[in-house]
Coordinates of C-alpha atoms in Angstrom, one line a residue:
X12 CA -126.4 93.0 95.5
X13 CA -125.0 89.8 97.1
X14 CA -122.9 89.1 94.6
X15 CA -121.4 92.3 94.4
X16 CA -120.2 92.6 98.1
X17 CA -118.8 89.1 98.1
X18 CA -116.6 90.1 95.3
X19 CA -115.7 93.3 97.7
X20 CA -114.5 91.4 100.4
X21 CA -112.3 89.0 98.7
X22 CA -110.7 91.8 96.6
X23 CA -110.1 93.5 99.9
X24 CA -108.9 91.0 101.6
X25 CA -106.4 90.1 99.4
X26 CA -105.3 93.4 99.9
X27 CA -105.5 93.3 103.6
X28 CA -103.2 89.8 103.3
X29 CA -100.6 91.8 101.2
X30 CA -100.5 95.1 103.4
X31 CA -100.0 92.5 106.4
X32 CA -97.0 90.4 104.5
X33 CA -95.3 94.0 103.8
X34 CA -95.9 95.1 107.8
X35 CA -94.6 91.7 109.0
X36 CA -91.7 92.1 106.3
X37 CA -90.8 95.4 108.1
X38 CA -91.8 94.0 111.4
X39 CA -89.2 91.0 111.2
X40 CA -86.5 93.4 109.8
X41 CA -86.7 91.6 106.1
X42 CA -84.6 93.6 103.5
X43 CA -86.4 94.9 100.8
X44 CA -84.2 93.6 98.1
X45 CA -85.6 89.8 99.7
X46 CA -88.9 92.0 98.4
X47 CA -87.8 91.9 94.8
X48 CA -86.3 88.7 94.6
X49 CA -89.7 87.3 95.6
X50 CA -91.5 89.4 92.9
X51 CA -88.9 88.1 90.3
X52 CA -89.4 84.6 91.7
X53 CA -93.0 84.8 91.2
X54 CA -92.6 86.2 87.8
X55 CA -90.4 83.1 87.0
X56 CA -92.8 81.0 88.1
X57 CA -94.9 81.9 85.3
X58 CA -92.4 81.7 82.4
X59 CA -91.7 77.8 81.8
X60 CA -88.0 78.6 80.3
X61 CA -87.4 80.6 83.1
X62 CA -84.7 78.2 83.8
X63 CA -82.8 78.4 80.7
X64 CA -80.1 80.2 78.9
X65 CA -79.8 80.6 75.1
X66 CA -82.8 79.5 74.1
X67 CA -82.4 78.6 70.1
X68 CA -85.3 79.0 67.6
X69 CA -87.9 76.5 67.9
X70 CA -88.5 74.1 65.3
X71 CA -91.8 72.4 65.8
X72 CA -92.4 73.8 69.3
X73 CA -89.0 72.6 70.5
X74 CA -85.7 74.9 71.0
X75 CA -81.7 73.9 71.9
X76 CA -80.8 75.7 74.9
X77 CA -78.6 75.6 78.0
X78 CA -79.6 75.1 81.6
X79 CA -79.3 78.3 83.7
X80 CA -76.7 78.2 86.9
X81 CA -77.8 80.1 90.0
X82 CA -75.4 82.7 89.2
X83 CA -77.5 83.4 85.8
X84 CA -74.2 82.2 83.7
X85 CA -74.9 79.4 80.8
X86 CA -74.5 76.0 82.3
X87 CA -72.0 73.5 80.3
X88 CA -74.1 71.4 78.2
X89 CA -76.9 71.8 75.3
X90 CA -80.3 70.4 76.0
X91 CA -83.5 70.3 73.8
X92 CA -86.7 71.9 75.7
X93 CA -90.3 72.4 74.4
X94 CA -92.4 75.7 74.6
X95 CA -93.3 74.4 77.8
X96 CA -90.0 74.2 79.5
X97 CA -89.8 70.1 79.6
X98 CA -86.7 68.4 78.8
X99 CA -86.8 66.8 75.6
X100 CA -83.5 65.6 75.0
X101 CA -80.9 65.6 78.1
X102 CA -78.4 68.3 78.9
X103 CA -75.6 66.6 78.0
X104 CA -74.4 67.6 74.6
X105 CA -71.4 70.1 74.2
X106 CA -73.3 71.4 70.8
X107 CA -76.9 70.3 68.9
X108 CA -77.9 72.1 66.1
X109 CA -81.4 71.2 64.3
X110 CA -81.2 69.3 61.0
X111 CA -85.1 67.7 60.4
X112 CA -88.5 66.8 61.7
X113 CA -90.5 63.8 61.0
X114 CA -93.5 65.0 62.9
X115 CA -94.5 66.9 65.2
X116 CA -92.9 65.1 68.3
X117 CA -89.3 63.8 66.7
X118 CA -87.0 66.6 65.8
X119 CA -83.5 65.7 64.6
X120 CA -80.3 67.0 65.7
X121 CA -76.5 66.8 65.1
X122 CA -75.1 66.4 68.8
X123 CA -71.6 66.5 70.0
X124 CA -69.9 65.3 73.0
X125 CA -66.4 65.1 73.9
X126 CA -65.7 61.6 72.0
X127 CA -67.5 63.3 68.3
X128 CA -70.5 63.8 66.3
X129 CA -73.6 62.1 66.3
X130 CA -77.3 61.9 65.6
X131 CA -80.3 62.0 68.4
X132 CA -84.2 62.7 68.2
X133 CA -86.6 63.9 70.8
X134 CA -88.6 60.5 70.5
X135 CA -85.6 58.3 69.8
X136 CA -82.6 59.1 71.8
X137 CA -79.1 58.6 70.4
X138 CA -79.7 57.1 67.0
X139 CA -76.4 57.6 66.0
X140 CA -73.9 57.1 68.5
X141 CA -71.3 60.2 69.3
X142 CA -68.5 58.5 68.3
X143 CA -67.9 60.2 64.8
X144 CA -65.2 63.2 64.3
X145 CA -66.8 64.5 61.4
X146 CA -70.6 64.0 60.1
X147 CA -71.9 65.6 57.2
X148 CA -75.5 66.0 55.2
X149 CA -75.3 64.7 51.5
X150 CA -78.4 65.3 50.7
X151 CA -81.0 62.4 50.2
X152 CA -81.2 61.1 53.5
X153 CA -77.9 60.3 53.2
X154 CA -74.7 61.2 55.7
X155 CA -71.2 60.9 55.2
X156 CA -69.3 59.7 58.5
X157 CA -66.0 59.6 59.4
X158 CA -64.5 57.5 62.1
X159 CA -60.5 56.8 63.2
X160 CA -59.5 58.1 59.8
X161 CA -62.5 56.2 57.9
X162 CA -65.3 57.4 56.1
X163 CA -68.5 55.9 55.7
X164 CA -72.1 56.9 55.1
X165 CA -75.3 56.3 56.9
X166 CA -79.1 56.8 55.9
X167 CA -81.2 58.4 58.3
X168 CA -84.8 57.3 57.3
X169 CA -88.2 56.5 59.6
X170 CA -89.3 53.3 61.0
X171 CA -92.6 53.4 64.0
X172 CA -93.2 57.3 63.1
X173 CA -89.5 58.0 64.3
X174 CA -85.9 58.9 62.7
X175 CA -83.4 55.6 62.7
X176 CA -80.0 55.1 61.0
X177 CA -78.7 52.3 58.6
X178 CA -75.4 51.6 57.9
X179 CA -75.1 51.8 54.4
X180 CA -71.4 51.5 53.9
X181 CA -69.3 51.0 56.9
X182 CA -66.5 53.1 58.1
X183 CA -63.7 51.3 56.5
X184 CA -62.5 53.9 53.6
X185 CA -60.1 57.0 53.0
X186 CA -62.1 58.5 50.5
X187 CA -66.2 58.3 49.8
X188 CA -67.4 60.0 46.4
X189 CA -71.2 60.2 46.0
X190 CA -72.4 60.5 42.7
X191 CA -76.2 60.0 41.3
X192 CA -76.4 56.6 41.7
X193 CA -73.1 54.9 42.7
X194 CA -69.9 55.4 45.4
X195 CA -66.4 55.5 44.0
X196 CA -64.3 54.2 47.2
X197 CA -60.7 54.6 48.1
X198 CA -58.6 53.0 49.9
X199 CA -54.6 54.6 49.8
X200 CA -54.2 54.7 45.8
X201 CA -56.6 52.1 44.7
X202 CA -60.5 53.1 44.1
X203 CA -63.7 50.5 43.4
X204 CA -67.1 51.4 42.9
X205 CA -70.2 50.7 45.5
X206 CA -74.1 51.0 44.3
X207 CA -76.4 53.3 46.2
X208 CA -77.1 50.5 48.8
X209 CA -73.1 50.1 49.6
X210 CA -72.9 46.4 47.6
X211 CA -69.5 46.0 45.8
X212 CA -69.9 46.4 42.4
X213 CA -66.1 47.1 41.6
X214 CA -63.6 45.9 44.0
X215 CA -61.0 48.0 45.4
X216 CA -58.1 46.9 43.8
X217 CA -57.7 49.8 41.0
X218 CA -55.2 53.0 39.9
X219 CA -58.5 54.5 38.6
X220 CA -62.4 54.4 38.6
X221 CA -63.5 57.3 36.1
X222 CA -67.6 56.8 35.7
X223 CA -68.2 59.9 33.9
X224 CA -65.8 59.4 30.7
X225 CA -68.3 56.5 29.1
X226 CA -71.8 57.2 29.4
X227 CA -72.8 53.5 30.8
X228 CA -69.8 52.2 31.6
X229 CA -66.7 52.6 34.1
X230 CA -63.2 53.4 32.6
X231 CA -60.8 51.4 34.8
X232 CA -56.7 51.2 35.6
X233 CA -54.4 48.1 37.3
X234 CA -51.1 48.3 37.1
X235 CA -50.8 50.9 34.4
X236 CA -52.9 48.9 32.2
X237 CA -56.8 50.2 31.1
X238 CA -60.3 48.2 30.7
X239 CA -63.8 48.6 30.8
X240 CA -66.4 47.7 33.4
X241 CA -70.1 47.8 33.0
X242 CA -71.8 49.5 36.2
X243 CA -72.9 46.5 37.1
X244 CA -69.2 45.0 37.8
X245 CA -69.3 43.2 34.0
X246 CA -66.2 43.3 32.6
X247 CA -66.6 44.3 28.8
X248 CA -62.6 45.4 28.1
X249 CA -60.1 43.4 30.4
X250 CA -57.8 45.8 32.1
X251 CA -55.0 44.9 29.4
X252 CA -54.4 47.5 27.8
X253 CA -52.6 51.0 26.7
X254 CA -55.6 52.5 25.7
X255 CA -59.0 52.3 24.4
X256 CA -61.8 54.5 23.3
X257 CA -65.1 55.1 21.0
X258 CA -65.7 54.1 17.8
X259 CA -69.4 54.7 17.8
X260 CA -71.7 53.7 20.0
X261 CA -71.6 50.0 18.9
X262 CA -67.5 49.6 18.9
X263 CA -64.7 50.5 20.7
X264 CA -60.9 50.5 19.9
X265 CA -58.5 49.0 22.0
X266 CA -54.6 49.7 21.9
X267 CA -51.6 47.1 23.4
X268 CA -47.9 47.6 22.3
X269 CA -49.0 50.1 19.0
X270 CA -51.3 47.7 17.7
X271 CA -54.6 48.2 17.8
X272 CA -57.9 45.5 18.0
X273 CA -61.8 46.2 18.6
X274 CA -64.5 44.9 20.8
X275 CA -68.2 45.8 20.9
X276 CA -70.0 47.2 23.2
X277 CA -71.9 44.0 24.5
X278 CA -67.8 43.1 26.0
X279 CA -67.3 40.9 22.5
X280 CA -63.5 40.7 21.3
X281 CA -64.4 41.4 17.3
X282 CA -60.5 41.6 16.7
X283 CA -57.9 41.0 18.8
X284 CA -54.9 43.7 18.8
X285 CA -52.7 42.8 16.0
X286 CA -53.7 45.8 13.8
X287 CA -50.5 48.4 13.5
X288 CA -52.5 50.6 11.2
X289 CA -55.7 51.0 9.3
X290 CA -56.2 53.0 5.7
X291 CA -58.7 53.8 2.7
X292 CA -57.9 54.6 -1.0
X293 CA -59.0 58.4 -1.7
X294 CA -58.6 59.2 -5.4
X295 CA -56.3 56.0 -5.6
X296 CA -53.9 57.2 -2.9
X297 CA -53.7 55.4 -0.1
X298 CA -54.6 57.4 3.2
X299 CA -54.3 56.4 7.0
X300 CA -57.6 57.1 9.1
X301 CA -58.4 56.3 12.6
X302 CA -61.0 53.8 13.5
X303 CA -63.4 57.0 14.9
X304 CA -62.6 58.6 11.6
X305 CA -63.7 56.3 9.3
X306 CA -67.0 55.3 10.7
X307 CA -68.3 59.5 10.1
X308 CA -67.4 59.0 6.6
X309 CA -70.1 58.3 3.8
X310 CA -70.0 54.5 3.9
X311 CA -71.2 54.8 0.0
X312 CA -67.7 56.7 -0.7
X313 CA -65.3 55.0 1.4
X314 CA -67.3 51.3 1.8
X315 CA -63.8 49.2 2.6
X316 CA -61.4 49.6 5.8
X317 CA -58.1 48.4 4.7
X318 CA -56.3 46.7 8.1
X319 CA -52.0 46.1 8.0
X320 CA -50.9 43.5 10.5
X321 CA -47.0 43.1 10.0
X322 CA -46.8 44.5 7.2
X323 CA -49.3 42.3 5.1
X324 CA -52.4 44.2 4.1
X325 CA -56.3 42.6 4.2
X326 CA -59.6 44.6 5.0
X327 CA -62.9 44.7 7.7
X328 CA -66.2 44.5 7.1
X329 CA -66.9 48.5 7.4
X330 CA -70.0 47.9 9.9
X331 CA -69.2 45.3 12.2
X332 CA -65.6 45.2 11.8
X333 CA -65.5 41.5 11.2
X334 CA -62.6 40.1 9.2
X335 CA -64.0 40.2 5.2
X336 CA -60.1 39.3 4.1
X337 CA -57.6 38.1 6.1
X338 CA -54.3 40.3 6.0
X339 CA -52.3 37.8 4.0
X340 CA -51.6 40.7 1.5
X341 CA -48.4 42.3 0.6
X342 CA -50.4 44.7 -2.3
X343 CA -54.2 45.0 -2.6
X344 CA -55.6 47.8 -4.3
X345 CA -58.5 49.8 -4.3
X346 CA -62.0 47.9 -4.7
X347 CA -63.8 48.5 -8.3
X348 CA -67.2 48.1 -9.0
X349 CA -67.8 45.2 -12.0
X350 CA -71.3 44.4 -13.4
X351 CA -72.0 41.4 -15.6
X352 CA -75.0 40.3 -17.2
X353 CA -75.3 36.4 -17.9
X354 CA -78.1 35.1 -19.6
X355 CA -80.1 38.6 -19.1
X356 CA -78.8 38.6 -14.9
X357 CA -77.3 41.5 -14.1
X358 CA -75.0 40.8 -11.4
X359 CA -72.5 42.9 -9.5
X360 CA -69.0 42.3 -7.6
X361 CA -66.3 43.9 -6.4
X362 CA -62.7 43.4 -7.7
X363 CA -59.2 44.3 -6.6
X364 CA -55.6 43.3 -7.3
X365 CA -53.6 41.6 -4.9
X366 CA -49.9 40.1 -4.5
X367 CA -48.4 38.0 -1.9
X368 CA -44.6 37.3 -2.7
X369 CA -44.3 39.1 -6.0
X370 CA -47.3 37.2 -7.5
X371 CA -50.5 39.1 -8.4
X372 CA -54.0 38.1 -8.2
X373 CA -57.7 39.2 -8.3
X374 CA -59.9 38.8 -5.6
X375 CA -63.4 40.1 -4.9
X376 CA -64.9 41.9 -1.7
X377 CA -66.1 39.2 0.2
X378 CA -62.5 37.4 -0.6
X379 CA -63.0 34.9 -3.6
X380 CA -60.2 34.5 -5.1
X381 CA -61.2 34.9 -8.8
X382 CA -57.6 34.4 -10.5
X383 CA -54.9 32.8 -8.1
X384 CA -51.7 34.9 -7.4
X385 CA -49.7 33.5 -9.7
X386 CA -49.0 36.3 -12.1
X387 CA -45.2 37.6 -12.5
X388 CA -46.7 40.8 -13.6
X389 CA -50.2 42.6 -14.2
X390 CA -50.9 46.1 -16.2
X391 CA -53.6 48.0 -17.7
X392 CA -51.1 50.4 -20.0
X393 CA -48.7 48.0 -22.1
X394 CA -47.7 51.2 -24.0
X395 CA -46.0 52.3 -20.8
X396 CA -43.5 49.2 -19.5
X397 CA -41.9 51.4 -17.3
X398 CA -44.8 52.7 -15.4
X399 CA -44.5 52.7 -11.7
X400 CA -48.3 52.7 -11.0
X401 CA -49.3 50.1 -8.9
X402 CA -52.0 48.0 -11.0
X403 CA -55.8 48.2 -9.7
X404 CA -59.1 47.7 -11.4
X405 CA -60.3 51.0 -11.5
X406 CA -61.4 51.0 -15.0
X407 CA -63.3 49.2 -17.6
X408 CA -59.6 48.7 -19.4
X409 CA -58.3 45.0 -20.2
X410 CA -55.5 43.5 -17.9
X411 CA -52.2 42.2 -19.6
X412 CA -50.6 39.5 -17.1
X413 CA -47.2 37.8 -17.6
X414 CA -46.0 34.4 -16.1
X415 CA -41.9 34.1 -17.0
X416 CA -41.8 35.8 -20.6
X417 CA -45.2 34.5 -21.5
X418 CA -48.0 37.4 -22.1
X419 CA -52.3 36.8 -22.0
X420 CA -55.2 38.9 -21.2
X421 CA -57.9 39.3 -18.3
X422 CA -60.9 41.4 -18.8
X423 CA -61.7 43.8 -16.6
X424 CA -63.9 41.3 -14.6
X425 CA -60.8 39.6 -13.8
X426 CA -61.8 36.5 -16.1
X427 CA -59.0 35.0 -19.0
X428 CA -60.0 36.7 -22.2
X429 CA -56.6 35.0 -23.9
X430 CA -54.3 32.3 -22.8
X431 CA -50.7 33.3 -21.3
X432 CA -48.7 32.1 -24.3
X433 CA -47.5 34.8 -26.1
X434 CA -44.5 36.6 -26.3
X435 CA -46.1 40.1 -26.4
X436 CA -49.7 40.8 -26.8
X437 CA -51.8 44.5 -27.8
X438 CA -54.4 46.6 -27.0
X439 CA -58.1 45.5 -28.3
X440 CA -59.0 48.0 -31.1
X441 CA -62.0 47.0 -33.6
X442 CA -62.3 44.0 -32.1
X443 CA -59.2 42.6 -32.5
X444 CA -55.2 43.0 -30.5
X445 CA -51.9 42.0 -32.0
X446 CA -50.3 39.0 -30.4
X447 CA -46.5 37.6 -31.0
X448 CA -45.6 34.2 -30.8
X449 CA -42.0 32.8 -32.5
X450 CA -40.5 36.1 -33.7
X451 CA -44.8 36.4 -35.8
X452 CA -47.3 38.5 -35.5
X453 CA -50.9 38.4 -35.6
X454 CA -54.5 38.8 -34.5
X455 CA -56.7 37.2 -31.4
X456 CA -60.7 38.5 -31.1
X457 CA -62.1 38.7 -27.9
X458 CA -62.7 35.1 -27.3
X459 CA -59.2 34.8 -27.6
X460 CA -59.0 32.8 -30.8
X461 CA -56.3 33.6 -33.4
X462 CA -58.6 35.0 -36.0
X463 CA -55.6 36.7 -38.8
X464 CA -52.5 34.2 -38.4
X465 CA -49.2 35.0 -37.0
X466 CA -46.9 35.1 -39.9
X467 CA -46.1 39.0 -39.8
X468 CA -42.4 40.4 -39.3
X469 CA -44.6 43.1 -37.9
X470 CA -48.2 44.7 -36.9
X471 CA -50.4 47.9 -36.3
X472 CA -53.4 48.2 -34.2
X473 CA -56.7 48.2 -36.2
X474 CA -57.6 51.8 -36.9
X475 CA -61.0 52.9 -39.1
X476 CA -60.8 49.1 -39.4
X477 CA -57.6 48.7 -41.4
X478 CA -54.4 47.9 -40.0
X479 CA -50.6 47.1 -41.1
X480 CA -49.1 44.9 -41.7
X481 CA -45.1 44.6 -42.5
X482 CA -45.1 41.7 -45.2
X483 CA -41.0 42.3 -45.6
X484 CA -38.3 45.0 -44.5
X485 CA -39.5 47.4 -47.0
X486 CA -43.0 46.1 -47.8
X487 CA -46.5 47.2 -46.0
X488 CA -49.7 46.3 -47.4
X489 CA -53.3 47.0 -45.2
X490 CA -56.0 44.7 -44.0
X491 CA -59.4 45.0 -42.7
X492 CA -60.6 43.1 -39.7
X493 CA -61.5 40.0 -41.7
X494 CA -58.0 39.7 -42.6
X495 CA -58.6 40.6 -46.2
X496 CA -56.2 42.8 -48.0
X497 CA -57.6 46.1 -48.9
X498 CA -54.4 47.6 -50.0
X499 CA -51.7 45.7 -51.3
X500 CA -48.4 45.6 -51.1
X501 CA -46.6 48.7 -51.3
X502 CA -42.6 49.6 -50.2
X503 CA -42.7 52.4 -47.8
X504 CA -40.3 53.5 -45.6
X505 CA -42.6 53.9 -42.5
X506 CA -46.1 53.6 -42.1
X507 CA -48.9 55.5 -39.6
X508 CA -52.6 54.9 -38.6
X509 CA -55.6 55.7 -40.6
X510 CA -58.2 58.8 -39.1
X511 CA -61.0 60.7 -40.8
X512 CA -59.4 58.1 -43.7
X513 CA -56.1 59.3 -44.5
X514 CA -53.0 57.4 -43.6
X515 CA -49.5 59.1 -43.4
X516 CA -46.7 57.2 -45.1
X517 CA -42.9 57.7 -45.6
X518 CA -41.7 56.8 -48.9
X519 CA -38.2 57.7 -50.4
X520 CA -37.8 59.8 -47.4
X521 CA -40.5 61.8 -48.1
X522 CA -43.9 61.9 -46.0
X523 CA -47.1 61.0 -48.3
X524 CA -50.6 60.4 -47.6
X525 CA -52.6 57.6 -48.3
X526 CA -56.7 57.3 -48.3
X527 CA -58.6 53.5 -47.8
X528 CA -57.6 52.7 -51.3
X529 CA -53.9 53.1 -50.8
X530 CA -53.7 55.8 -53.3
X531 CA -51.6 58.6 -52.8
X532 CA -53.5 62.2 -51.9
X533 CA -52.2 65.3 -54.6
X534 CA -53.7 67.8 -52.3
X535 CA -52.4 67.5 -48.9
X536 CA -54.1 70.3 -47.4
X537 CA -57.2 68.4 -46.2
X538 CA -55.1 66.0 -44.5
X539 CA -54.6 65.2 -41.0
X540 CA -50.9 66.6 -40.5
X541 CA -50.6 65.4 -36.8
X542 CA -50.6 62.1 -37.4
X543 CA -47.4 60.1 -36.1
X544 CA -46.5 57.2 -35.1
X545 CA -46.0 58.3 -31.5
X546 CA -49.7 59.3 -31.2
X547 CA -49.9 56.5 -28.4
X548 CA -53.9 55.2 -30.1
X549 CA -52.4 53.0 -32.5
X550 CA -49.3 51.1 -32.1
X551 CA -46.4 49.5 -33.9
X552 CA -45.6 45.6 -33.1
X553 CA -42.4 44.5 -34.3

């Protein structure tokens, strides 16, 4: 009961002091609108932003905002206040604008005064001076600044619990590229490259910096000339050249004056530019590839890269590019495959035919010379003096060589099967080939011995194992590969080449045909009528 009328009597008085202020209001002669501004005052008392002016979001329980003037108009400067009206960062700022928060007492802001752009926290102050006229957000802590023309960039990062700057590269370039781990730089028209922590790693001294065009690498250009940097400032290419590019991922190609040379990718010089061209043999034609074209083609196809340098032709090792024979060259043909089997050894090379100063030679893959260049004149097809092919071992076929007027054989490994003494010498059939020496004919075997003696005005191949022979002008008689006679002496006018065992003959004029025995066929319709002496398998020596 108490209680209750103690609470009566303060509620009433409180009423009986505001019924007196309003009576002493009226008494004194107090305006009423002096009423309303002290109801408004006393409402601002209880709202702590009362005394501000666009009031920005808040951001961690702090807002930008402006200081109220008495008139109620914005005041000129940009403040930071907290939820409970206290100043967190001065009103001195011409614009802030929130950017981060590192906990829940250090916002971040971009601030601007009349001298530029800078950075300031709630807990920190100014942590980047406003002395910046431009200030942009790269993303990763990372800011690009720009100051009397220069660009720069700063980290902002936290040291104590609270935002601070580092200088990572200093205000002291045109141009600042970011990319995912480096900076290309420029200054005017030259570029260099900076890591991620602003150390030189190119200098600025270069036309060009392109780090996307080689994965792992940086294409460079001085003075119109191109190289190769690692991105670790290694040079691998010196900035020497017209042009370079990819082989594979091993190799590159480098180009100076039309000539061309190759380095790896370690920064080795493998060949030095001296190159003007680079070819293959496809179907025995000669065909000019690039260096990126020849390493996608099937190395089991096309296993030699034929190099020119001034004209003189030699080839690379098709893997590593190293010199396999030098280009000393004027002529070297297409690489053949030779196997050999010595005393139950198989063993394999590969042969081609060179010629350096009108002499030919044979050389093997890995550049043993196996006969010197000292051949006038090499062929596979005698029958055909006037052929223009170019010789090559790209068959199984014997090779005739000449030195002055003097004739001998090579096999097809390239070894002497018969001595260059002869004035003229055949094709092997059964064994045997016709040789000419003094104005006489005869007969050499494989090893090259003289096996029938040359004593003949004139020969035949072997055919069916019998040749020719012309003992006279008007006399032929027949031997077999032992040299015996088999038919003798008989005068014909002409004489052919034994198949499926008939021989044609001329005689009187008139064409005949002969069987093994020499004697003369009645019935001619068995025969082989196409036989001729131009058939090209059997030859006439004389």
């Amino acid at each position: 009961m108490n209680d209750t009328r103690m609470f009566i009597d303060r509620r009433c008085g409180g009423l009986r002091i505001w019924i007196l202020l309003v009576l002493s209001c009226f008494v004194l002669g107090v305006p009423a609108q002096s009423i309303a501004d002290l109801a408004r005052k006393a409402e601002e008392r209880k709202d702590p932003l009362h005394a501000y002016t666009n009031v920005g979001d808040f951001y961690y329980g702090m807002a930008v905002a402006q200081k109220k003037l008495p008139n109620g108009e914005p005041g000129e400067y940009w403040g930071v206040v907290d939820e409970e009206g206290k100043v967190r960062i001065a009103f001195k700022y011409r614009s802030l604008s929130y950017e981060d928060n590192l906990n829940d007492e250090d916002n971040l802001y971009v601030c601007r005064t009349d001298r530029g752009y800078g950075l300031v926290s709630t807990s920190s102050g100014e942590i980047l001076s406003t002395t910046y006229s431009d200030l942009t957000d790269e993303g990763g802590e990372r800011w690009s600044v720009r100051r009397n023309g220069k660009m720069g960039i700063v980290k902002v990062g936290e040291a104590n619990e609270s935002f601070r700057v580092e200088t990572i590269i200093p205000c002291e370039y045109d141009q600042v590229q970011a990319g995912d781990e480096y900076y290309v730089v420029t200054n005017g028209s030259l570029h260099g490259l900076l890591d991620w922590e602003g150390k030189t790693v190119i200098a600025c001294v270069y036309d060009d910096v392109d780090l996307n065009k080689y994965v792992g690498f940086c294409s460079v250009k001085r003075n119109g000339l191109k190289g190769l940097m690692s991105k670790t400032g290694e040079e691998f290419i010196p900035c020497a050249f017209d042009d370079f590019g990819v082989i594979n991922k091993h190799f590159f190609w480098t180009r100076k004056d039309n000539t061309y040379g190759i380095y790896s990718s370690e920064g080795e010089k493998v060949q030095p530019c001296k190159f003007s061209s680079f070819f293959i043999y496809e179907e025995k034609k000669k065909k000019e590839v690039s260096l990126s074209d020849f390493v996608q083609l099937d190395r089991r196809q096309q296993p030699d890269l034929y190099a020119v340098v001034s004209g003189k032709v030699g080839t690379l090792d098709s893997e590593n590019f190293t010199t396999k024979l030098p280009c000393a060259y004027d002529y070297l043909s297409d690489f053949a495959t030779r196997m050999k089997i010595t005393n139950g050894v198989r063993t394999e090379q590969r042969l081609a035919v060179c010629r350096l100063n009108g002499k030919y030679g044979i050389v093997n893959s890995e550049g043993k010379q196996i006969q010197p260049m000292g051949f006038d004149e090499l062929r596979k097809d005698v029958s055909d003096p006037l052929s223009k092919e170019l010789p090559n071992m790209g068959s199984a076929r014997d090779l005739h060589v000449r030195i002055g007027d003097k004739w001998g054989i090579l096999t097809a490994d390239g070894e002497q099967l018969a001595e260059v003494k002869f004035d003229s010498v055949g094709v092997f059939h059964d064994g045997l080939a016709v040789v000419k020496a003094a104005e006489r004919y005869g007969y050499i075997d494989r090893s090259g011995a003289i096996v029938i003696p040359i004593q003949w005005m004139a020969a035949y191949d072997f055919s069916e194992g019998l040749a020719a022979l012309r003992v006279d002008k008007k006399h032929f008689q027949f031997i077999n590969t032992a040299g015996t006679v088999v038919i003798k002496s008989k005068k014909y006018d002409s004489v052919g080449r034994f198949r499926n065992g008939v021989c044609r003959v001329v005689k009187g004029g008139k064409v005949k045909w002969i069987d093994t025995k020499g004697k003369e066929l009645k019935d001619e319709s068995n025969s082989t009528k196409e036989e001729d002496e131009g058939s090209g398998a059997n030859h006439f020596w004389e």
